[in-house]
Coordinates of N, CA and C in Angstrom, one line a residue:
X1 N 146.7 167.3 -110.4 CA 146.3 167.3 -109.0 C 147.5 166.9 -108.2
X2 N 147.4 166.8 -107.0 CA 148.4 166.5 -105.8 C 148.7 164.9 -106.0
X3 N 150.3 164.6 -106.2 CA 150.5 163.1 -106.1 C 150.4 162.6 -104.2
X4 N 150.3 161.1 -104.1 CA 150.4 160.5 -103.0 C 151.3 161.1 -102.2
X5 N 152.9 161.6 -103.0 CA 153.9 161.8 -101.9 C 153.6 163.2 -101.3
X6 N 152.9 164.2 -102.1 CA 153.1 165.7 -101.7 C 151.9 165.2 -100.5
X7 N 150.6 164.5 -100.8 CA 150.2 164.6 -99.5 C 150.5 164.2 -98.4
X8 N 151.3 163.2 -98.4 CA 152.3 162.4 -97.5 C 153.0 163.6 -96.5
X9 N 153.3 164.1 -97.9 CA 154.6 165.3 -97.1 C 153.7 166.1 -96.4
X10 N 152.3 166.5 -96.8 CA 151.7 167.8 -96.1 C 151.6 167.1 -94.5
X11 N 150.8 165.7 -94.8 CA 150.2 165.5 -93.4 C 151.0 164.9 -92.5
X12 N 152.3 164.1 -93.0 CA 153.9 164.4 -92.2 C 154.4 165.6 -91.7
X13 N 154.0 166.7 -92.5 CA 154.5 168.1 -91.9 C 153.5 168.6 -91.1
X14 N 152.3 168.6 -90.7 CA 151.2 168.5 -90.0 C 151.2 167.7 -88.9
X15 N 151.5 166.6 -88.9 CA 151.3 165.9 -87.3 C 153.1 166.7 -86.6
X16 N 154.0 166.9 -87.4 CA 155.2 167.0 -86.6 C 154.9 168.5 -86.2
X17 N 154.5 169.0 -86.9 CA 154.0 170.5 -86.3 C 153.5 170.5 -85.1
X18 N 152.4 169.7 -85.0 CA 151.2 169.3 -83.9 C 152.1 168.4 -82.7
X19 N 152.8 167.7 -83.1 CA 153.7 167.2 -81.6 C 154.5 168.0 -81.1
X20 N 155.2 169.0 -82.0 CA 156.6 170.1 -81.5 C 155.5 171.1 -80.7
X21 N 154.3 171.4 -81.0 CA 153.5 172.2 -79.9 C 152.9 170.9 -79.1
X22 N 152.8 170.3 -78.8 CA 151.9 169.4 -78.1 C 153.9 169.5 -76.4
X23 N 154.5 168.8 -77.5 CA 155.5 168.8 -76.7 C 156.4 170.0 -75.5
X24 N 156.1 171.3 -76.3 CA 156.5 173.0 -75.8 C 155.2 172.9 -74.2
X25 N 153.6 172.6 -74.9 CA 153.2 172.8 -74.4 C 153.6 171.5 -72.7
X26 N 153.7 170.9 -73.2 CA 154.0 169.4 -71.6 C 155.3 170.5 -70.9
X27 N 156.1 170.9 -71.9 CA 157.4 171.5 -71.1 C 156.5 173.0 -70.5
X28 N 155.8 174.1 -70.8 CA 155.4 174.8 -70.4 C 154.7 174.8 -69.1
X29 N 153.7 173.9 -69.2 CA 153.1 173.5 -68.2 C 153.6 173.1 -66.7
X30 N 155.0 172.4 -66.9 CA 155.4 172.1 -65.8 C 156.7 172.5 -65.0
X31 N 157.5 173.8 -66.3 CA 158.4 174.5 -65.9 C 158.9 175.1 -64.9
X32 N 157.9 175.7 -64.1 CA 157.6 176.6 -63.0 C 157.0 176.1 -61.6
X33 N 156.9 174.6 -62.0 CA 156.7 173.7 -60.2 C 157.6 173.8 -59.6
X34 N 157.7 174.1 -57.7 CA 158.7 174.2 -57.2 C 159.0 172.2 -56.9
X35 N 159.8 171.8 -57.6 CA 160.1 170.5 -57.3 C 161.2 170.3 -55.8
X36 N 161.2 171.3 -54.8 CA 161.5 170.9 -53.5 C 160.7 170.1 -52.6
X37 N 161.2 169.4 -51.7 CA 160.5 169.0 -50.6 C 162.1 168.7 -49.2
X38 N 161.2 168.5 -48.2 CA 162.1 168.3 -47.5 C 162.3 166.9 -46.9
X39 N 163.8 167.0 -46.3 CA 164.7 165.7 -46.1 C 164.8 165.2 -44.5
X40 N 164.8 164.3 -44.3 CA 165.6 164.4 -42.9 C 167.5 163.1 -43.0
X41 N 168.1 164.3 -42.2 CA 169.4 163.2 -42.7 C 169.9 162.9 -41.2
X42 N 170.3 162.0 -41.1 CA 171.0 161.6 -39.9 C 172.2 160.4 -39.6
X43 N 173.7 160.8 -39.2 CA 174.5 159.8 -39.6 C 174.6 158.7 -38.3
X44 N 174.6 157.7 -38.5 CA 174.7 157.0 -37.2 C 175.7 156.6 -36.8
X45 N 176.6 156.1 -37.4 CA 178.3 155.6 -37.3 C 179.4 156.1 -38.4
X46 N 180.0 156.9 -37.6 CA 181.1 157.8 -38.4 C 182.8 157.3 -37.6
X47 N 183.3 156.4 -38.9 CA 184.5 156.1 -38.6 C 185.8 156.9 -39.5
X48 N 186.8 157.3 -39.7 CA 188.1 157.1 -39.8 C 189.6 156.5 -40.3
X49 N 189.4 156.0 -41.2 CA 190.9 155.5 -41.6 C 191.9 155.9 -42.7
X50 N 193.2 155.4 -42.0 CA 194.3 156.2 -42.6 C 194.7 154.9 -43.8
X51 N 194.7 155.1 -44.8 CA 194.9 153.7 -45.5 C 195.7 154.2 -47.0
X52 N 196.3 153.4 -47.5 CA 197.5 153.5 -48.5 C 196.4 153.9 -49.5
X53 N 197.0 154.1 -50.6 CA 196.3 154.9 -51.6 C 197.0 154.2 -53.1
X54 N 196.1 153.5 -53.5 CA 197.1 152.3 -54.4 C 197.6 152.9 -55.9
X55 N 197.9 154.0 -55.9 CA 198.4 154.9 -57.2 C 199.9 154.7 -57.5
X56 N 200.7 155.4 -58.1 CA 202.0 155.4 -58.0 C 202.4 155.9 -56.7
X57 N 201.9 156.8 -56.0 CA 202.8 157.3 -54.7 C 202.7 156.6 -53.7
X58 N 201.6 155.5 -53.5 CA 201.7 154.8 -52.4 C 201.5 155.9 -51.4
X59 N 201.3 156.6 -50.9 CA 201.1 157.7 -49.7 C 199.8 157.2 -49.4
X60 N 199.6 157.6 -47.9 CA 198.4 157.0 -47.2 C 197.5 158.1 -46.9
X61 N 195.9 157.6 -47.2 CA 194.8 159.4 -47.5 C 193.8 158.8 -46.5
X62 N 193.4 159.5 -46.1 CA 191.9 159.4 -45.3 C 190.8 157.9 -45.9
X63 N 190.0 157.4 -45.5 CA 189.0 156.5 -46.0 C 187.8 157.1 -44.6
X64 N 186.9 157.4 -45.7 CA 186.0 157.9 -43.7 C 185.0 156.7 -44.5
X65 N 184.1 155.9 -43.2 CA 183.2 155.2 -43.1 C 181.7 155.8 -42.5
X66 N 180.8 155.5 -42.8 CA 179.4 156.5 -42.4 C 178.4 155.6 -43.0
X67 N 177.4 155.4 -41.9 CA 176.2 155.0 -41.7 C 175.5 156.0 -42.0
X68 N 174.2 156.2 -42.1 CA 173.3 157.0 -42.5 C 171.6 157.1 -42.1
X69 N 171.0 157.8 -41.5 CA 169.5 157.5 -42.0 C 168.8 158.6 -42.9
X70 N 168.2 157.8 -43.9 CA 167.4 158.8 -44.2 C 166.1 158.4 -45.0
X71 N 165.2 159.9 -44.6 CA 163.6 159.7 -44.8 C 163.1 161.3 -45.6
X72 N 162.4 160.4 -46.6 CA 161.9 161.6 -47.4 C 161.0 161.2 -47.8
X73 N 159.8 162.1 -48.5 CA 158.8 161.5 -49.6 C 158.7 162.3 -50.4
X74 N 158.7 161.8 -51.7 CA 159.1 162.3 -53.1 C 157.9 162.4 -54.4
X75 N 157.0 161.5 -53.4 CA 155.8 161.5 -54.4 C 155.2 162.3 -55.1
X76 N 155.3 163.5 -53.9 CA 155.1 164.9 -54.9 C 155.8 165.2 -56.2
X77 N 157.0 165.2 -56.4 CA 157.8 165.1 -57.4 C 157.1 165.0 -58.4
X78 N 156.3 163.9 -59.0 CA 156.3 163.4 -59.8 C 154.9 163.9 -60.4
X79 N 154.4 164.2 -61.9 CA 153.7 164.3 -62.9 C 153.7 163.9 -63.9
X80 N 153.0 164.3 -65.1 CA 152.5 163.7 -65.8 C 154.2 163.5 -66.9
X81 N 155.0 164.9 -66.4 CA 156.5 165.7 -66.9 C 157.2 164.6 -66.7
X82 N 157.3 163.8 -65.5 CA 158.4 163.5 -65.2 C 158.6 161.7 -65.5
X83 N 159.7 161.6 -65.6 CA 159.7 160.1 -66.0 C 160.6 159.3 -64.9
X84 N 161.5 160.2 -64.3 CA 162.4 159.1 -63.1 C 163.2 160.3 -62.8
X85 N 163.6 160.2 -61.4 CA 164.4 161.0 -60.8 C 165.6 160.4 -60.2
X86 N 166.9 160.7 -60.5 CA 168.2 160.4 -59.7 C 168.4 161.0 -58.9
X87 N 168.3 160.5 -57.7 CA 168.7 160.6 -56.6 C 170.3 160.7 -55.8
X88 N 170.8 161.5 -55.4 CA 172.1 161.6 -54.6 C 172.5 162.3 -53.6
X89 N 173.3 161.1 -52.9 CA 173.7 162.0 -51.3 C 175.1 162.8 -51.5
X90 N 175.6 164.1 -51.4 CA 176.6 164.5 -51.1 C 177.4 164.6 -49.8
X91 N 178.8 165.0 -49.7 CA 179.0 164.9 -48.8 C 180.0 166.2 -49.0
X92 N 180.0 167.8 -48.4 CA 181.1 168.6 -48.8 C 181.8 168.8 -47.3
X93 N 182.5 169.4 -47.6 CA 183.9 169.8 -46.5 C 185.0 170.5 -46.9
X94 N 185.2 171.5 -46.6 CA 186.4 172.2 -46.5 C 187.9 171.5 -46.0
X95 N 189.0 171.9 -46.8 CA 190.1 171.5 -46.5 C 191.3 172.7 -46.1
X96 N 192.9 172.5 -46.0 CA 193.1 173.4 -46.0 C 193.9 173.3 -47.7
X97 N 193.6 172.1 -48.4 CA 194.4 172.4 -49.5 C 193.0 173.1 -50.7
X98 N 191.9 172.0 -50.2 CA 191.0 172.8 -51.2 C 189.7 173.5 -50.4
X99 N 189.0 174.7 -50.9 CA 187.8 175.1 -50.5 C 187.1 174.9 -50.3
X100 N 186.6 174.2 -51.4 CA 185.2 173.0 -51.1 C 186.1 172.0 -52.2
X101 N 185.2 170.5 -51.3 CA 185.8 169.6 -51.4 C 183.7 168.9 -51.2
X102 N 183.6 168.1 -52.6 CA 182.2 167.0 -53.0 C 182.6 165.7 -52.8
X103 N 181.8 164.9 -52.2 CA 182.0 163.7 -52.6 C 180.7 163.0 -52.6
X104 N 180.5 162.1 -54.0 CA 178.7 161.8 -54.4 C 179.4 160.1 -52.9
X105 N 178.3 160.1 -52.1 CA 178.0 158.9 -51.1 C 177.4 157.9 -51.8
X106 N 176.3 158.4 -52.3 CA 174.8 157.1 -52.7 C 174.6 157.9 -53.4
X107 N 173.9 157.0 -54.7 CA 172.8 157.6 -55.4 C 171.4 156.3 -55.6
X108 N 170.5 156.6 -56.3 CA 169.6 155.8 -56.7 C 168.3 156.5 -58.1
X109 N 167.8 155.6 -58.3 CA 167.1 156.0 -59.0 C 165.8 155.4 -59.4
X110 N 164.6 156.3 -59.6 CA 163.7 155.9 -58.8 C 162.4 156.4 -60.6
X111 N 161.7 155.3 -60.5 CA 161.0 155.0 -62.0 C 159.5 155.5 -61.4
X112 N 159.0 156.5 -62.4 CA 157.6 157.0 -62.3 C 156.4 155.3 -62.4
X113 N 156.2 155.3 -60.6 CA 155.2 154.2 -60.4 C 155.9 153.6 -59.5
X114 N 157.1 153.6 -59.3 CA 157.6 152.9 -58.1 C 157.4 153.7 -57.1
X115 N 157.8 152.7 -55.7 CA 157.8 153.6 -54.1 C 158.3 155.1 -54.1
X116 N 158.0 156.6 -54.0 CA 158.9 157.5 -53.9 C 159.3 157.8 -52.2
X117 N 158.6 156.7 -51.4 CA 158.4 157.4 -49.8 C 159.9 156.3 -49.4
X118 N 160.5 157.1 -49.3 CA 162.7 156.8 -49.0 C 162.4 156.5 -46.8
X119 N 162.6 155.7 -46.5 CA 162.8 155.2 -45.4 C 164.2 154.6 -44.7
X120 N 165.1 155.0 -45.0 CA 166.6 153.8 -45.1 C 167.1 154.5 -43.7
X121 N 167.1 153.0 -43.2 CA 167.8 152.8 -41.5 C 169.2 152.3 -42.0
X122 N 170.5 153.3 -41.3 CA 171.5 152.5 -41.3 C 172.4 151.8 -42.6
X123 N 171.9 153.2 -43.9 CA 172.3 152.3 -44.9 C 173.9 152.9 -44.9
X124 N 174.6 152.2 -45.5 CA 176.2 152.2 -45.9 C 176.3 153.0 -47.0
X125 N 177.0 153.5 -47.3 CA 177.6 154.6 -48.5 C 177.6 153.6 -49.3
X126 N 177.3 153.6 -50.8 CA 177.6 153.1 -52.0 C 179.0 153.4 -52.6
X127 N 179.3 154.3 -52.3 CA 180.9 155.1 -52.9 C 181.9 154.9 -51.9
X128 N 182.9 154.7 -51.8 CA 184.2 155.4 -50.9 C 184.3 156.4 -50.9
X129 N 184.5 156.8 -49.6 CA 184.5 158.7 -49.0 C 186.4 158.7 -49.0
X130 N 186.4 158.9 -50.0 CA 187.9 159.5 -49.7 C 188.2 160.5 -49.9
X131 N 189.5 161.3 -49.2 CA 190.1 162.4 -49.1 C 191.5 162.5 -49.9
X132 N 192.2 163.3 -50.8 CA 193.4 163.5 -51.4 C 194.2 163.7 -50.1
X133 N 194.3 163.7 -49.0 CA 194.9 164.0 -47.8 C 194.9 163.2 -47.0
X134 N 195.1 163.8 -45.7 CA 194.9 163.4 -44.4 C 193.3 164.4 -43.3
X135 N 192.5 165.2 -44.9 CA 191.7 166.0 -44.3 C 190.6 165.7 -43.6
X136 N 189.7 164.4 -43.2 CA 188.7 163.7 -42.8 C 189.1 163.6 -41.3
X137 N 190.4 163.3 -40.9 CA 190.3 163.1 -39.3 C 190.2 164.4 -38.3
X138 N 189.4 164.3 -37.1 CA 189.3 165.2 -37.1 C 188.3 166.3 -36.9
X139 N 187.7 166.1 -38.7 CA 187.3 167.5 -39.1 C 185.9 167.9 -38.6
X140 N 185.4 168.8 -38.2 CA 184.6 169.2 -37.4 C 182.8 169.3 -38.4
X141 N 183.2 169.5 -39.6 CA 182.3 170.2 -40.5 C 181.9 169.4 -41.4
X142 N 181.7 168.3 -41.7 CA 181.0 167.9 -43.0 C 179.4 167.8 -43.2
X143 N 179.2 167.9 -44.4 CA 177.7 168.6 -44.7 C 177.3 167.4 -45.7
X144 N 175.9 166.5 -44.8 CA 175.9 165.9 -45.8 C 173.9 166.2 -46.7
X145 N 174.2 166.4 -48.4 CA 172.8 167.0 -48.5 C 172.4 166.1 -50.1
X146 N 171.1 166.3 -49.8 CA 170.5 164.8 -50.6 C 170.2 166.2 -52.0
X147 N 170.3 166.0 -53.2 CA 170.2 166.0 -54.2 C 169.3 165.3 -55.1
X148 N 169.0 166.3 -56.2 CA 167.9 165.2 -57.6 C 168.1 165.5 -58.5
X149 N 168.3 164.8 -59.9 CA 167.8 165.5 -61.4 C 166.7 165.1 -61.4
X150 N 165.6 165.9 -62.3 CA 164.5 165.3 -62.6 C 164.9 165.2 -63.9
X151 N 164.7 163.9 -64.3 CA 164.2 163.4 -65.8 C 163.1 163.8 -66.4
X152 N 162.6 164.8 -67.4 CA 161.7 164.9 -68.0 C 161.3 164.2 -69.6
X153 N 159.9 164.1 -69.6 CA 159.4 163.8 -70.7 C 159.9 164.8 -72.2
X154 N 159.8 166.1 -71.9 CA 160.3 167.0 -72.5 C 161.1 168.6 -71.7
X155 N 161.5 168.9 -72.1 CA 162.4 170.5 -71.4 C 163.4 170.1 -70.7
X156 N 163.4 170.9 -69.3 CA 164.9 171.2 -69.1 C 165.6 169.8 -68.1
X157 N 166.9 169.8 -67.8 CA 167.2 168.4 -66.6 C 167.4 169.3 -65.4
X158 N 166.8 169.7 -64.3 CA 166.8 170.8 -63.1 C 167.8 170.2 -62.1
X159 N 168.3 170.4 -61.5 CA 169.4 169.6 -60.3 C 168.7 170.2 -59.3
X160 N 167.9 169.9 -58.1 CA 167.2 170.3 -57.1 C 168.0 170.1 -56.1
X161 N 168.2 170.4 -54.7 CA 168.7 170.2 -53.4 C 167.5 170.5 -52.8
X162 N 167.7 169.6 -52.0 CA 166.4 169.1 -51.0 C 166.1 170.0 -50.0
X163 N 165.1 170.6 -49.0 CA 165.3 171.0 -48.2 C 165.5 170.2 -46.9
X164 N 166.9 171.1 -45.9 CA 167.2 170.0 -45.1 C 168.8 169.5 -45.0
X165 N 169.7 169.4 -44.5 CA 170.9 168.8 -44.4 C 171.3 168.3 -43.1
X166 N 172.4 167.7 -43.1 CA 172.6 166.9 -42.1 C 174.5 167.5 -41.8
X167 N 174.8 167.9 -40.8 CA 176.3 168.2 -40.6 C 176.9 167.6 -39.3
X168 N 177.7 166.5 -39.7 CA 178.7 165.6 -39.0 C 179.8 165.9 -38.6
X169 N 180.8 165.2 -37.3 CA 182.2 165.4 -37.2 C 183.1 164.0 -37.2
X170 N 184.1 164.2 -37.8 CA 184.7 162.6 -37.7 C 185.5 162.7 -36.3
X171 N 185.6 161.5 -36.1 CA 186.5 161.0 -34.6 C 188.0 161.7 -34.6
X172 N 188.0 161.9 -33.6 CA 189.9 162.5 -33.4 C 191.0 161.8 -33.7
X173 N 191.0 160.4 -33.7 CA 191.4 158.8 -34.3 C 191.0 158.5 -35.0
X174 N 192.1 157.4 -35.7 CA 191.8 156.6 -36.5 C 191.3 155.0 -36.3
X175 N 190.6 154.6 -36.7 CA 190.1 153.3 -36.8 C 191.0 152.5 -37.1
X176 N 191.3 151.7 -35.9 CA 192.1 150.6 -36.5 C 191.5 149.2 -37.1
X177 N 190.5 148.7 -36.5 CA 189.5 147.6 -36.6 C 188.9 147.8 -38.1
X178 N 188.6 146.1 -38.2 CA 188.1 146.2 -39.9 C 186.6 147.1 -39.6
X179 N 186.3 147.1 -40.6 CA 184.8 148.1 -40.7 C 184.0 146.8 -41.4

């Protein structure tokens, strides 16, 4: 007859069977939601400075300073799929040394059951907005646009952009005053 371990083995190889479809199926089901919504961005105070760059070259690069508002609700986002979404603000700009030029501002991250409704008056960048240059003063064009990964339970990690962006100009001067 059948020892303890062969049936061990059957009904070990039976439940793993039964989770690897249980699991295809959680990823199937939620593959094909459009996880967009939309943003509102708005910068409030956009400063300026020319400041040393503490590397070996000592040469002095851009520092831009930026206020921010921003309002979103995200609650949709979220099912049975999803387990937490990172959140991030970008900031792009064209130079004349590079084409596109990213820089991550803020990010956050946000746990299935916490607040998803984003209200932030006047928050401060989490990052330094620097420039390899002198390209931030000035510049007419910066685009700033909120981003997500969705964390899933099972399948793929999607990078979503929000609907919605916000496009700034920096001052013609530099800031002298502390920030």
């Amino acid at each position: 007859m059948h020892t303890v371990l062969t049936r061990g083995n059957a009904i070990l190889a039976f439940s793993l069977s039964v989770l690897a479809c249980l699991t295809f199926g959680c990823f199937v089901s939620t593959v094909f939601l459009d996880y967009r919504t939309t943003v509102s961005i708005n910068t409030v105070k956009v400063l300026v400075k020319n400041v040393p760059d503490f590397s070996a070259s000592r040469e002095k690069h851009d520092l831009g300073f930026l206020t921010f508002d921003l309002h979103t609700d995200l609650n949709s986002l979220f099912n049975w799929n999803v387990k937490q979404l990172f959140l991030y603000l970008t900031a792009e700009y064209k130079t004349e040394q590079n084409e596109l030029n990213q820089v991550v501002l803020w990010d956050k991250i946000i746990l299935r059951g916490e607040n998803a409704l984003l209200d932030f008056k006047s928050m401060n960048t989490k990052y330094y907005f620097w420039d390899d240059g002198n390209g931030l003063k000035a510049h007419k064009n910066v685009t700033l646009t909120l981003s997500w990964n969705i964390i899933p339970n099972a399948g793929l990690l999607p990078s979503i952009f929000a609907i919605g962006e916000h496009s700034f100009k920096f001052p013609q001067e530099y800031t002298l005053s502390q920030v």
